PDB file of C-alpha atoms and ligand atoms in Angstrom:
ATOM      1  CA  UNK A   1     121.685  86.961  98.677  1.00 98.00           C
ATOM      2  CA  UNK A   2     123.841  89.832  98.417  1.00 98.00           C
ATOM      3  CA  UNK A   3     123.025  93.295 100.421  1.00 98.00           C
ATOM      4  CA  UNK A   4     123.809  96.390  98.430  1.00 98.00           C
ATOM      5  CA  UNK A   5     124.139  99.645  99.933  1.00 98.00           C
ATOM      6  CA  UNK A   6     125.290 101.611  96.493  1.00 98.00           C
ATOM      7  CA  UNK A   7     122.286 102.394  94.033  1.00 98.00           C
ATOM      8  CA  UNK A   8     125.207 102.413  91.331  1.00 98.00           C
ATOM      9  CA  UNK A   9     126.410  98.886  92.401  1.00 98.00           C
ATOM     10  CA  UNK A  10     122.451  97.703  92.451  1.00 98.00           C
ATOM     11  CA  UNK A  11     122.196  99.527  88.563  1.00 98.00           C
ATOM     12  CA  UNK A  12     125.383  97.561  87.588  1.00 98.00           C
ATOM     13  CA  UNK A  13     123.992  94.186  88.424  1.00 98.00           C
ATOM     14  CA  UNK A  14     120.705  93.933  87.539  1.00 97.00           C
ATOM     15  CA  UNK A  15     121.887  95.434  83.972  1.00 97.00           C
ATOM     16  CA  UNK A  16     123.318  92.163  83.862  1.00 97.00           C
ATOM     17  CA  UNK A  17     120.343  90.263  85.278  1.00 97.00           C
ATOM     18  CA  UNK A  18     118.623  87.384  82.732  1.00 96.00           C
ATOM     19  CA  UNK A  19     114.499  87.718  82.993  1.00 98.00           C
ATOM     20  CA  UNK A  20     111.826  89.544  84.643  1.00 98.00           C
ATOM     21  CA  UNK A  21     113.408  91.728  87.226  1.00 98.00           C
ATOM     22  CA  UNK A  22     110.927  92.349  90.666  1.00 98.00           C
ATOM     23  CA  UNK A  23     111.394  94.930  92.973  1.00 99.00           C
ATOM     24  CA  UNK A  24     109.706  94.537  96.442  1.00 99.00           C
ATOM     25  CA  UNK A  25     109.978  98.362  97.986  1.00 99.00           C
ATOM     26  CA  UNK A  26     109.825  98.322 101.923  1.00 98.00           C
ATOM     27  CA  UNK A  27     110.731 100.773 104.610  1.00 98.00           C
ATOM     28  CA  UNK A  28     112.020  97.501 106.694  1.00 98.00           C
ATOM     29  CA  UNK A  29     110.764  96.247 109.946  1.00 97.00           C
ATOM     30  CA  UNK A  30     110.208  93.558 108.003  1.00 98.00           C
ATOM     31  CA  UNK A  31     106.698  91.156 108.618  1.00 98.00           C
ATOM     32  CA  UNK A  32     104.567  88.570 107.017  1.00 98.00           C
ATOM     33  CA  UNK A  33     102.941  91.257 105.348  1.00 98.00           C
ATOM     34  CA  UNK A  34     106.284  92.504 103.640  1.00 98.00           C
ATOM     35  CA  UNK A  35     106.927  88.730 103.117  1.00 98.00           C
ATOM     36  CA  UNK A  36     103.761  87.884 100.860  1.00 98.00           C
ATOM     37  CA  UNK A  37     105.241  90.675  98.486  1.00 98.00           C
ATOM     38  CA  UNK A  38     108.515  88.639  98.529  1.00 99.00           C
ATOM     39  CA  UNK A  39     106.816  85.302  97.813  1.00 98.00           C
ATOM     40  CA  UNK A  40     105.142  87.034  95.297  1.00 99.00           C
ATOM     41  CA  UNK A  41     108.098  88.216  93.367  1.00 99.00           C
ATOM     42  CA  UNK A  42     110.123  85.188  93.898  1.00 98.00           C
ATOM     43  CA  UNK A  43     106.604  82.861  92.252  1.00 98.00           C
ATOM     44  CA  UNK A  44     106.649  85.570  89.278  1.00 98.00           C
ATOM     45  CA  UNK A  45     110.122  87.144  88.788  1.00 98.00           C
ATOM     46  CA  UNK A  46     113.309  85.415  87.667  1.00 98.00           C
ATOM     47  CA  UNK A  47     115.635  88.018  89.946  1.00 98.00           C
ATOM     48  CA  UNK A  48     113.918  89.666  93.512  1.00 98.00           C
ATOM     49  CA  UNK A  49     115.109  92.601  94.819  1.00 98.00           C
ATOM     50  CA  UNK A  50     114.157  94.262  98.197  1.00 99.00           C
ATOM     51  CA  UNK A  51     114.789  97.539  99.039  1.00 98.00           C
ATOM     52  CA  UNK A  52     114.870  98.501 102.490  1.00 98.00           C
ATOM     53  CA  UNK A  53     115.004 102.188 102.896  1.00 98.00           C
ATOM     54  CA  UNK A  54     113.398 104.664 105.136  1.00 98.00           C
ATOM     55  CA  UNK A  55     112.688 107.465 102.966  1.00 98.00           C
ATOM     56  CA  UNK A  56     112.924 110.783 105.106  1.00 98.00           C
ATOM     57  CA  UNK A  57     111.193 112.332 102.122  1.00 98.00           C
ATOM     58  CA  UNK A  58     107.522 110.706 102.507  1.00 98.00           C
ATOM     59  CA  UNK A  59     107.849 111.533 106.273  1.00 98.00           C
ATOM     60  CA  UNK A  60     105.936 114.894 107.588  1.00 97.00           C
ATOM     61  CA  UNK A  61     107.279 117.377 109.832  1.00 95.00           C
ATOM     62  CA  UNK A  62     106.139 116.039 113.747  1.00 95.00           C
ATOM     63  CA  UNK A  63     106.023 112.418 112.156  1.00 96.00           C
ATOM     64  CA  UNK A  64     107.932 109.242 113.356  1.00 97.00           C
ATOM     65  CA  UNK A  65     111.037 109.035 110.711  1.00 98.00           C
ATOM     66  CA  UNK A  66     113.052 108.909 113.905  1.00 97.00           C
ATOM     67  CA  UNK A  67     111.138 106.543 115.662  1.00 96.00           C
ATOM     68  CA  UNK A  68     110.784 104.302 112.972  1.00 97.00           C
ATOM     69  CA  UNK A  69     111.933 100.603 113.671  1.00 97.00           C
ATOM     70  CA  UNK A  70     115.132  99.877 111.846  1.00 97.00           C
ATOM     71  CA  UNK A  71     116.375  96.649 112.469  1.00 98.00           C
ATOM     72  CA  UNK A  72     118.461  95.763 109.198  1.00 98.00           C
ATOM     73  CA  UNK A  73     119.851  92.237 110.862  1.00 98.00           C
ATOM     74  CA  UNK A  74     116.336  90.897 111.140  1.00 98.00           C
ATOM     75  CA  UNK A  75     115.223  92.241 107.651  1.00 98.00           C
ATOM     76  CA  UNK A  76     118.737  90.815 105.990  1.00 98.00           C
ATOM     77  CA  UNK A  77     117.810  87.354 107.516  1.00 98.00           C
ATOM     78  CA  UNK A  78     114.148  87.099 106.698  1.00 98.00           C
ATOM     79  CA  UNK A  79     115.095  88.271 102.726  1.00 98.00           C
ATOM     80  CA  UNK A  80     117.660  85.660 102.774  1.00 98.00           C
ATOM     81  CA  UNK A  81     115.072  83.100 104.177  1.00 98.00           C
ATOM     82  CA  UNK A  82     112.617  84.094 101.378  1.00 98.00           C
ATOM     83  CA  UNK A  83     115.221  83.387  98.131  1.00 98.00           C
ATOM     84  CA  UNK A  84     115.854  87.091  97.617  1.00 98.00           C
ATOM     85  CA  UNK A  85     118.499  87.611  95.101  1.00 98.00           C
ATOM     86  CA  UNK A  86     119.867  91.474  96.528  1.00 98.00           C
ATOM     87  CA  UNK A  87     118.702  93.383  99.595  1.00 98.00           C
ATOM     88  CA  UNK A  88     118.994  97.019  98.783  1.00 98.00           C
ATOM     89  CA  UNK A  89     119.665  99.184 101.616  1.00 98.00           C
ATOM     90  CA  UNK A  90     120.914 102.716 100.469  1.00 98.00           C
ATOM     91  CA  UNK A  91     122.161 105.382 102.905  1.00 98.00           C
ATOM     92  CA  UNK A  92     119.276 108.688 102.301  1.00 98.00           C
ATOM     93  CA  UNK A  93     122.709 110.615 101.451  1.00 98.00           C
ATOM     94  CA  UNK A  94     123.282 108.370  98.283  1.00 98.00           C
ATOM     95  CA  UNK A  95     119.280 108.334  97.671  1.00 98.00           C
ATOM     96  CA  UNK A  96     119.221 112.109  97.990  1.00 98.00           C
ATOM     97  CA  UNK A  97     123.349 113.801  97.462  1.00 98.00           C
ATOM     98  CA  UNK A  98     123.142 117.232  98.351  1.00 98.00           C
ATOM     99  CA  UNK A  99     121.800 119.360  96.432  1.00 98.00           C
ATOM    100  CA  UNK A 100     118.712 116.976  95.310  1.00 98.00           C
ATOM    101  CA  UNK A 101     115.837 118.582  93.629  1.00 98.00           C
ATOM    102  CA  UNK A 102     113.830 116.676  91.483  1.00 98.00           C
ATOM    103  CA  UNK A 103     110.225 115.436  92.460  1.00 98.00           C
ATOM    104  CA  UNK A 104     107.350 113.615  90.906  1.00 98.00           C
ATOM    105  CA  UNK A 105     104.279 114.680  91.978  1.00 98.00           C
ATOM    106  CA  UNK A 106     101.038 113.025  90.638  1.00 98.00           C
ATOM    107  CA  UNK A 107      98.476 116.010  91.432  1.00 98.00           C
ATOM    108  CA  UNK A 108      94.903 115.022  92.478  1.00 97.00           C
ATOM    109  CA  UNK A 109      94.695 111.627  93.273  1.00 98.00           C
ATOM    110  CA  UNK A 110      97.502 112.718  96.185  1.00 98.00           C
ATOM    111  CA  UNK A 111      94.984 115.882  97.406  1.00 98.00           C
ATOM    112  CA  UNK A 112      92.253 113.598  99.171  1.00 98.00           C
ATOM    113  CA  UNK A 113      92.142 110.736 102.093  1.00 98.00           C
ATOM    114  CA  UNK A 114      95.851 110.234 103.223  1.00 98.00           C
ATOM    115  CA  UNK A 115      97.397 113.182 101.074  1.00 98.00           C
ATOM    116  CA  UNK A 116      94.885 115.393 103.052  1.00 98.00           C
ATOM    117  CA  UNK A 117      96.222 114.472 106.544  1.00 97.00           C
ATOM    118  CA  UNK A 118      99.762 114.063 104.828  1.00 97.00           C
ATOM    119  CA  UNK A 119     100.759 116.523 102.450  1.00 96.00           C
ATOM    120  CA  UNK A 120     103.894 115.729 101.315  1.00 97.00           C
ATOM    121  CA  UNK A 121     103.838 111.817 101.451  1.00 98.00           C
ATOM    122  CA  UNK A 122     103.164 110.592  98.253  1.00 98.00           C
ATOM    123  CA  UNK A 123     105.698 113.273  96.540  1.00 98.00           C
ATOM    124  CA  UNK A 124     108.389 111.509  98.741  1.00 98.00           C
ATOM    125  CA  UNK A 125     106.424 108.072  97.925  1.00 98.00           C
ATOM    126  CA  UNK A 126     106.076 108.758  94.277  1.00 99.00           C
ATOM    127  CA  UNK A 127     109.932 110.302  93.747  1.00 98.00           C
ATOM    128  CA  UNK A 128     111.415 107.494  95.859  1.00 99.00           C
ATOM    129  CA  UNK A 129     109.735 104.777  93.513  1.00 99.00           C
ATOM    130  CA  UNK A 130     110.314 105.895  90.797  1.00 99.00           C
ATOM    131  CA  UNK A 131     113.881 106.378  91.542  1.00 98.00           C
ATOM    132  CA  UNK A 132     113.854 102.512  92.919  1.00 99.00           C
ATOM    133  CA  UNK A 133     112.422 101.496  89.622  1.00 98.00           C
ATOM    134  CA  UNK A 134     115.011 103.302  87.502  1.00 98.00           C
ATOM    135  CA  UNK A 135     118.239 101.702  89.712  1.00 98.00           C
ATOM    136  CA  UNK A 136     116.900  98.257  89.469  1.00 98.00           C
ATOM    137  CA  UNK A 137     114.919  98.391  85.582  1.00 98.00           C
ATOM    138  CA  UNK A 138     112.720  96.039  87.140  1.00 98.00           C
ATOM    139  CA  UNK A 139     109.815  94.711  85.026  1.00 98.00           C
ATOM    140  CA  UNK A 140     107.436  94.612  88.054  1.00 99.00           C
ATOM    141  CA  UNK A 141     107.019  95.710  91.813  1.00 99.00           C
ATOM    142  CA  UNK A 142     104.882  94.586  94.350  1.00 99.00           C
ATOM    143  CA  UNK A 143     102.920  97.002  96.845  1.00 99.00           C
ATOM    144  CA  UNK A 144     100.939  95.769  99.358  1.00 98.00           C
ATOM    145  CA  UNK A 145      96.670  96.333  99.321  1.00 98.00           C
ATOM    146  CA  UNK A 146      96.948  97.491 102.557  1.00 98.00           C
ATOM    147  CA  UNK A 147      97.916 101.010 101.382  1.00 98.00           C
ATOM    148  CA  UNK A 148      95.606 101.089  98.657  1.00 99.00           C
ATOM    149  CA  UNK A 149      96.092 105.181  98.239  1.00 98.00           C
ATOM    150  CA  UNK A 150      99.467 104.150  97.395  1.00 98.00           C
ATOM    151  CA  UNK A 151      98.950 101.733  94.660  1.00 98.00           C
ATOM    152  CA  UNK A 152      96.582 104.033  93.131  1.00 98.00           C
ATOM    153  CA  UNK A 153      98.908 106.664  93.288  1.00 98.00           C
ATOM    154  CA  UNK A 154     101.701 104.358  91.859  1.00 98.00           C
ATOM    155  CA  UNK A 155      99.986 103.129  89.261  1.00 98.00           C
ATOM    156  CA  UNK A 156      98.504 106.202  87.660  1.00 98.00           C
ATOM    157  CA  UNK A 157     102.282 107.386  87.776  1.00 98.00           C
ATOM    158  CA  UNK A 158     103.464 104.641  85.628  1.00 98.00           C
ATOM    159  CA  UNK A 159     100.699 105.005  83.151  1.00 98.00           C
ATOM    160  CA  UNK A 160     100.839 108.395  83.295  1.00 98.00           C
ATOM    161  CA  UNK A 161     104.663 108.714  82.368  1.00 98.00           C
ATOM    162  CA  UNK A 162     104.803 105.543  80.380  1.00 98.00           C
ATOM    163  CA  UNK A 163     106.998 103.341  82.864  1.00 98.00           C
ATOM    164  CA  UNK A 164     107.498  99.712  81.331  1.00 98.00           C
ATOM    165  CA  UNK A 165     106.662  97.540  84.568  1.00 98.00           C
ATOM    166  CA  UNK A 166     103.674  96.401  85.971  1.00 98.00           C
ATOM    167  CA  UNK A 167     102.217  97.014  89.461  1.00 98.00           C
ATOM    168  CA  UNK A 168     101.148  94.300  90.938  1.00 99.00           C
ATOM    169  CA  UNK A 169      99.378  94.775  94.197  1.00 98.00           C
ATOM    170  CA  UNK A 170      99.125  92.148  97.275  1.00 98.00           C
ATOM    171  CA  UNK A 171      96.238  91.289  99.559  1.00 98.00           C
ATOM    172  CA  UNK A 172      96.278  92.474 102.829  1.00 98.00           C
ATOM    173  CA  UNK A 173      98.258  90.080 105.450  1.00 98.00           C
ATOM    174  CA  UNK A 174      96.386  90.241 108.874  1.00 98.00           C
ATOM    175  CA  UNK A 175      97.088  88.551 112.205  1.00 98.00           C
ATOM    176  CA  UNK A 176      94.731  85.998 113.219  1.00 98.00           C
ATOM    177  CA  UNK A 177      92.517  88.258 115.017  1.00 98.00           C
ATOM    178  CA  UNK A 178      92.234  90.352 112.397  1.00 98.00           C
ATOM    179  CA  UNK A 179      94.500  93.087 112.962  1.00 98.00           C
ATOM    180  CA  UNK A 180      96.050  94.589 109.616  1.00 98.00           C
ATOM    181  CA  UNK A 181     100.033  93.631 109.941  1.00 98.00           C
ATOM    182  CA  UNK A 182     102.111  96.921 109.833  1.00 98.00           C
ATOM    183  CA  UNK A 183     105.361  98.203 111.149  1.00 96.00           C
ATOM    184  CA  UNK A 184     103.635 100.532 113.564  1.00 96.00           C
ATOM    185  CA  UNK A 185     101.833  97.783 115.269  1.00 97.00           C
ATOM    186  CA  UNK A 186     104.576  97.497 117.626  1.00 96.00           C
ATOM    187  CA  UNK A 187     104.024 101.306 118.727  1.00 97.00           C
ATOM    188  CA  UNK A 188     101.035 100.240 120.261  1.00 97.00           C
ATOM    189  CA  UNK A 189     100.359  99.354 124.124  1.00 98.00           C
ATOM    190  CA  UNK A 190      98.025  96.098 124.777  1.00 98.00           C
ATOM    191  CA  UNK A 191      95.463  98.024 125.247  1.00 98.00           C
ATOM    192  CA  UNK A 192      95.420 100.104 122.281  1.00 98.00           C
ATOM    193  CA  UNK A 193      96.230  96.351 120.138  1.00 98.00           C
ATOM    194  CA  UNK A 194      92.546  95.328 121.616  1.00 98.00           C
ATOM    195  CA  UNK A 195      90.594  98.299 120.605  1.00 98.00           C
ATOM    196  CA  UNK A 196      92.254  98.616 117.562  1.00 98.00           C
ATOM    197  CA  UNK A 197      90.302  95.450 116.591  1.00 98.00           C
ATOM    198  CA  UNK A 198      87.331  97.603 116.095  1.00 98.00           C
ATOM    199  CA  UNK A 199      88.944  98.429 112.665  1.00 98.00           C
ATOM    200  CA  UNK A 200      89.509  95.399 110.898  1.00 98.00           C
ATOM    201  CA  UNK A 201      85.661  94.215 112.825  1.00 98.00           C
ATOM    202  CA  UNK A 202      84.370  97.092 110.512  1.00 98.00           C
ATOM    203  CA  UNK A 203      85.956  96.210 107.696  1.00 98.00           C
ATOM    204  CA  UNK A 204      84.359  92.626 107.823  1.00 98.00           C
ATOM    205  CA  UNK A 205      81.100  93.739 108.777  1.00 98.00           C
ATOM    206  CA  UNK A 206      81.129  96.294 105.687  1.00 98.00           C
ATOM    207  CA  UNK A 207      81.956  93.520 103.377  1.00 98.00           C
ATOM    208  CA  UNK A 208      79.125  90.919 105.029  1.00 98.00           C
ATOM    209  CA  UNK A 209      76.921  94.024 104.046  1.00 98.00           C
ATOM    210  CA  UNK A 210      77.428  94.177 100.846  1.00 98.00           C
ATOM    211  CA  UNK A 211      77.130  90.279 100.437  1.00 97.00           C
ATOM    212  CA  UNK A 212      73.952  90.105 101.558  1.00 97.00           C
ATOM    213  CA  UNK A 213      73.086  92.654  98.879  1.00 97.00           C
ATOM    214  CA  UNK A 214      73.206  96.133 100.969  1.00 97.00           C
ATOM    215  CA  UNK A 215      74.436  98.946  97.947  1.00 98.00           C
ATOM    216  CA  UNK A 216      73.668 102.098 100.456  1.00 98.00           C
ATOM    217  CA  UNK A 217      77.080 103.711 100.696  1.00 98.00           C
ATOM    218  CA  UNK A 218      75.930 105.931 103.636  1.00 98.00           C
ATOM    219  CA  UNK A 219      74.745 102.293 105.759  1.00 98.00           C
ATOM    220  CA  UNK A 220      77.892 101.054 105.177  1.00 98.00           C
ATOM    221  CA  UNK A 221      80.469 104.456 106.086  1.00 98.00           C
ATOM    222  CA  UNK A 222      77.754 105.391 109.418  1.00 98.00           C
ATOM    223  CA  UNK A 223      78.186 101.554 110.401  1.00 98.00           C
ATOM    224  CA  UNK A 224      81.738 101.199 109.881  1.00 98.00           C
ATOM    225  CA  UNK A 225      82.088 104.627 111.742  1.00 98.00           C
ATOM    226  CA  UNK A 226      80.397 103.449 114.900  1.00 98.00           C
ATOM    227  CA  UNK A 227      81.979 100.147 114.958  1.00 98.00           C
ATOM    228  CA  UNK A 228      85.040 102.217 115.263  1.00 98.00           C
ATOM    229  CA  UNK A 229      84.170 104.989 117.763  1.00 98.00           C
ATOM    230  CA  UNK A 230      83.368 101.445 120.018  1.00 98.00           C
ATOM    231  CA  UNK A 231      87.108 101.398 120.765  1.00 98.00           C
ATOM    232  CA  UNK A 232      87.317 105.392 122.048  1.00 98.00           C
ATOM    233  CA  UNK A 233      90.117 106.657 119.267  1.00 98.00           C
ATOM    234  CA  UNK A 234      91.752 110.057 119.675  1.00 98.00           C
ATOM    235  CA  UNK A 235      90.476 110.855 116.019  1.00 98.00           C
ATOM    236  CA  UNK A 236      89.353 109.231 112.794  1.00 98.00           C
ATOM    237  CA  UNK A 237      90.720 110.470 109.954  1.00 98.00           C
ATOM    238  CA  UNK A 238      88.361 109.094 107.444  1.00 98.00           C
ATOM    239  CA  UNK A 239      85.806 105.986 107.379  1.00 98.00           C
ATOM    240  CA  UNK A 240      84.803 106.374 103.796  1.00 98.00           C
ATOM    241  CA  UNK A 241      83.356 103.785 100.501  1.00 98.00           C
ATOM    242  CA  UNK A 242      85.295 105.146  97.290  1.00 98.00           C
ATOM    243  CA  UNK A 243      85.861 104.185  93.809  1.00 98.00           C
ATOM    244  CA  UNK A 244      89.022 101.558  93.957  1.00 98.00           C
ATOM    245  CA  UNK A 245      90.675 103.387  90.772  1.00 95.00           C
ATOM    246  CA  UNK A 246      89.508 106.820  90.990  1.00 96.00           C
ATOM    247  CA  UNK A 247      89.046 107.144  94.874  1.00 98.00           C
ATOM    248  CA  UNK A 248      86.315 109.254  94.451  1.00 98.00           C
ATOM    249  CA  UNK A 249      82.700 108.986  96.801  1.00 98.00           C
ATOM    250  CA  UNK A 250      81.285 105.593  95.694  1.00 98.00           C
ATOM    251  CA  UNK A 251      77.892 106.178  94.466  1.00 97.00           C
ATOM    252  CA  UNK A 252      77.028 102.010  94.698  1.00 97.00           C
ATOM    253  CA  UNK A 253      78.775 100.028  97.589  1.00 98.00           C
ATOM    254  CA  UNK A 254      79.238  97.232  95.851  1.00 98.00           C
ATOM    255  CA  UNK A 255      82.709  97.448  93.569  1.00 98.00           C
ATOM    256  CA  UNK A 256      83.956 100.507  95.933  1.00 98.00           C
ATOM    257  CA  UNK A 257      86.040  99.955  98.927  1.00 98.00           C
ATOM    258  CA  UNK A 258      85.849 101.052 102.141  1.00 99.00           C
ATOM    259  CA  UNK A 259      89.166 102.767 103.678  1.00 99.00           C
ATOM    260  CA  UNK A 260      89.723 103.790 107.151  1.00 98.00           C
ATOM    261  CA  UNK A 261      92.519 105.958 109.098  1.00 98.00           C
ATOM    262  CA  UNK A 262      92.061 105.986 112.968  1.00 98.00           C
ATOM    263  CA  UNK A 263      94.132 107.972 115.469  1.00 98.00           C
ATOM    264  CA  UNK A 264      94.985 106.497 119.067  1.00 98.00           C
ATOM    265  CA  UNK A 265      97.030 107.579 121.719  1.00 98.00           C
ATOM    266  CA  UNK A 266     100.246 106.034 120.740  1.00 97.00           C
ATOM    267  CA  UNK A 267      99.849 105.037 116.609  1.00 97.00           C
ATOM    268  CA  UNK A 268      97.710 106.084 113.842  1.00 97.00           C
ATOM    269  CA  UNK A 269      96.236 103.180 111.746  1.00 98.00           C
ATOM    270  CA  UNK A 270      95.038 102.547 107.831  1.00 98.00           C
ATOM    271  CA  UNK A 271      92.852  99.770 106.771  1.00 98.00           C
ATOM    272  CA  UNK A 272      90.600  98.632 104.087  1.00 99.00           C
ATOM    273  CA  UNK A 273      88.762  96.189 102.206  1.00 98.00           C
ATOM    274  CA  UNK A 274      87.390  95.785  98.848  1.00 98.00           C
ATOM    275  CA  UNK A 275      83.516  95.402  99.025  1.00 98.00           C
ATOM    276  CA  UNK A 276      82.179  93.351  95.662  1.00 91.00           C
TER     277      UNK A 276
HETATM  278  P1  LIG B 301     106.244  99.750 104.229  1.00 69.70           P
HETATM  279  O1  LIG B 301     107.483  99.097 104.699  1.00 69.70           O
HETATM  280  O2  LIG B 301     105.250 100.013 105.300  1.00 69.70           O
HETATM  281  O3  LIG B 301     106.512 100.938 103.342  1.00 69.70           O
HETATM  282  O4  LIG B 301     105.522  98.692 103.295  1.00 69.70           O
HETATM  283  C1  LIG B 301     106.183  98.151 102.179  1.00 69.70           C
HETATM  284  C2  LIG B 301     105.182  97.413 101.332  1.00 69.70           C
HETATM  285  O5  LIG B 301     104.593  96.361 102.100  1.00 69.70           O
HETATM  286  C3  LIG B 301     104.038  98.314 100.870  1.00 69.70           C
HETATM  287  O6  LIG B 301     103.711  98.014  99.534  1.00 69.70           O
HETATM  288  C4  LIG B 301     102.924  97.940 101.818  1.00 69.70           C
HETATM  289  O7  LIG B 301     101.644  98.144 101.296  1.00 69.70           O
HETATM  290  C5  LIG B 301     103.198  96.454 102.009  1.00 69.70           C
HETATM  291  N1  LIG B 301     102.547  95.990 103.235  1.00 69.70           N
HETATM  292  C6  LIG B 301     102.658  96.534 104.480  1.00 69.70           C
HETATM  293  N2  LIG B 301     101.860  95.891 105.345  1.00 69.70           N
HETATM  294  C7  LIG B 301     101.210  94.934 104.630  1.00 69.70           C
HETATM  295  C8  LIG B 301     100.234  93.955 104.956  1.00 69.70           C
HETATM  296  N3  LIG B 301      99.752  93.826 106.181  1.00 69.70           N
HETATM  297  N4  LIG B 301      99.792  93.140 103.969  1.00 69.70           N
HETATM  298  C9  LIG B 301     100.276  93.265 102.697  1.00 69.70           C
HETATM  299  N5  LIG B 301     101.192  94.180 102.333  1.00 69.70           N
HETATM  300  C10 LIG B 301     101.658  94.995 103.276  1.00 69.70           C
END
């Protein structure tokens, strides 16, 4: 595996790549989570490429871009482990030279659950993307379930401005208990990891629901919402049963999913599950 640092040098060798080029974009800290993506690209893509870049750009003012875990040894190591062919890790100066001023916004779609709380996220998700896709020409990347806004947002870009690659997006990876495996896990205090169960417990429950045939979207959000409040957060953002495509109020449980964003002391949290 080779690490790159220069998007030019990245460009220059994946013009030369043979195949289906996959691109696996990651802010690091790698996980298991991160790792499905990898195994992912390596079963379906001839050439894998990681990119491992915290993008100041999708970070809000007050957020934790500084705080952020960055530990590129680990990451290099577990890409390596995984068959990855190039680990991308560009400095934010060559990602953005002075000067920069070119953004892709996809309106909308961005306004509502996590673009509400975060306004100028997915503008630094969406430009950041699409500027990974262009460096590596890469006939697919892999996104993760787990931010489901995201791969919404993602894919109506590409449609919208005609990319040629696919999205392919990646069931959630949880820890045994249940817990949703992210990055900002490790911001959390013991305490805060056992409450935080309450999330994923609602996200089960919701789908057991609509198995045994409940289709009452306002059952499933006021049950998922108490579950939650069980574990005393500081807020919740949203408990909410949307269209998967559209991300507009489900009218019928069953087909929608059911997203959640909960505040604690120390870490805010997303989850969600599909409920068919
Ligand atoms: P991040 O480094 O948080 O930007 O995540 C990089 C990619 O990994 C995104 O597509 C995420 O959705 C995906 N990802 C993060 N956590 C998980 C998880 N627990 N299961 C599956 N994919 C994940």
């Amino acid at each position: 595996m080779q690490i790159i640092n220069r998007p030019s040098e990245v460009s220059l060798i994946c013009s030369h790549a043979k195949g289906t080029i996959g691109l696996v974009p990651t802010m690091g800290a790698l996980h298991e989570g991160h790792l499905s993506l990898v195994r992912k690209a390596r079963e379906m893509c001839d050439f894998v490429i990681v990119s491992d870049f915290v993008n100041p750009h999708q970070f809000g003012e007050g957020e934790d871009y500084d705080k952020y875990p960055r530990v590129p040894d680990k990451d290099a190591a577990l890409c390596e482990k995984e068959g990855a062919d190039i680990l991308f890790a560009p400095s934010a100066a060559d990602m953005y030279p002075r000067g920069f001023s070119t953004w892709v916004e996809v309106k909308g779609l961005t306004d509502i659950l996590e673009g509400e709380i975060r306004p100028i996220h997915f503008r630094g998700v969406t430009t950041v993307c699409l500027k990974l896709f262009n460096i590596t020409r890469c006939g697919k990347a892999f996104f993760g379930q787990k931010d489901f806004q995201q791969v919404c947002v993602i894919r109506k870009m590409t449609k919208e401005l005609n990319l040629p690659l696919d999205i392919v997006r990646c069931p959630i990876v949880r820890d045994p208990d249940g817990l949703a495996k992210s990055s900002r896990n490790a911001y959390m205090t013991f305490g805060e990891r056992e409450r935080a169960l309450c999330i994923s417990r609602a996200m089960f429950a919701a789908r057991r629901a609509v198995e045994n045939g409940c289709r009452a979207v306002e059952e499933i959000e006021k049950t998922a919402l108490e579950e939650i409040m069980k574990s005393r957060p500081v807020a919740v953002d949203y408990v909410t049963v949307r269209d998967p495509e559209t991300l507009m109020p489900a009218e019928n449980a069953a087909g929608s999913v059911l997203l959640a964003a909960v505040r604690y002391e120390n870490v805010r949290l997303i989850d969600n599950i599909l409920l068919y």
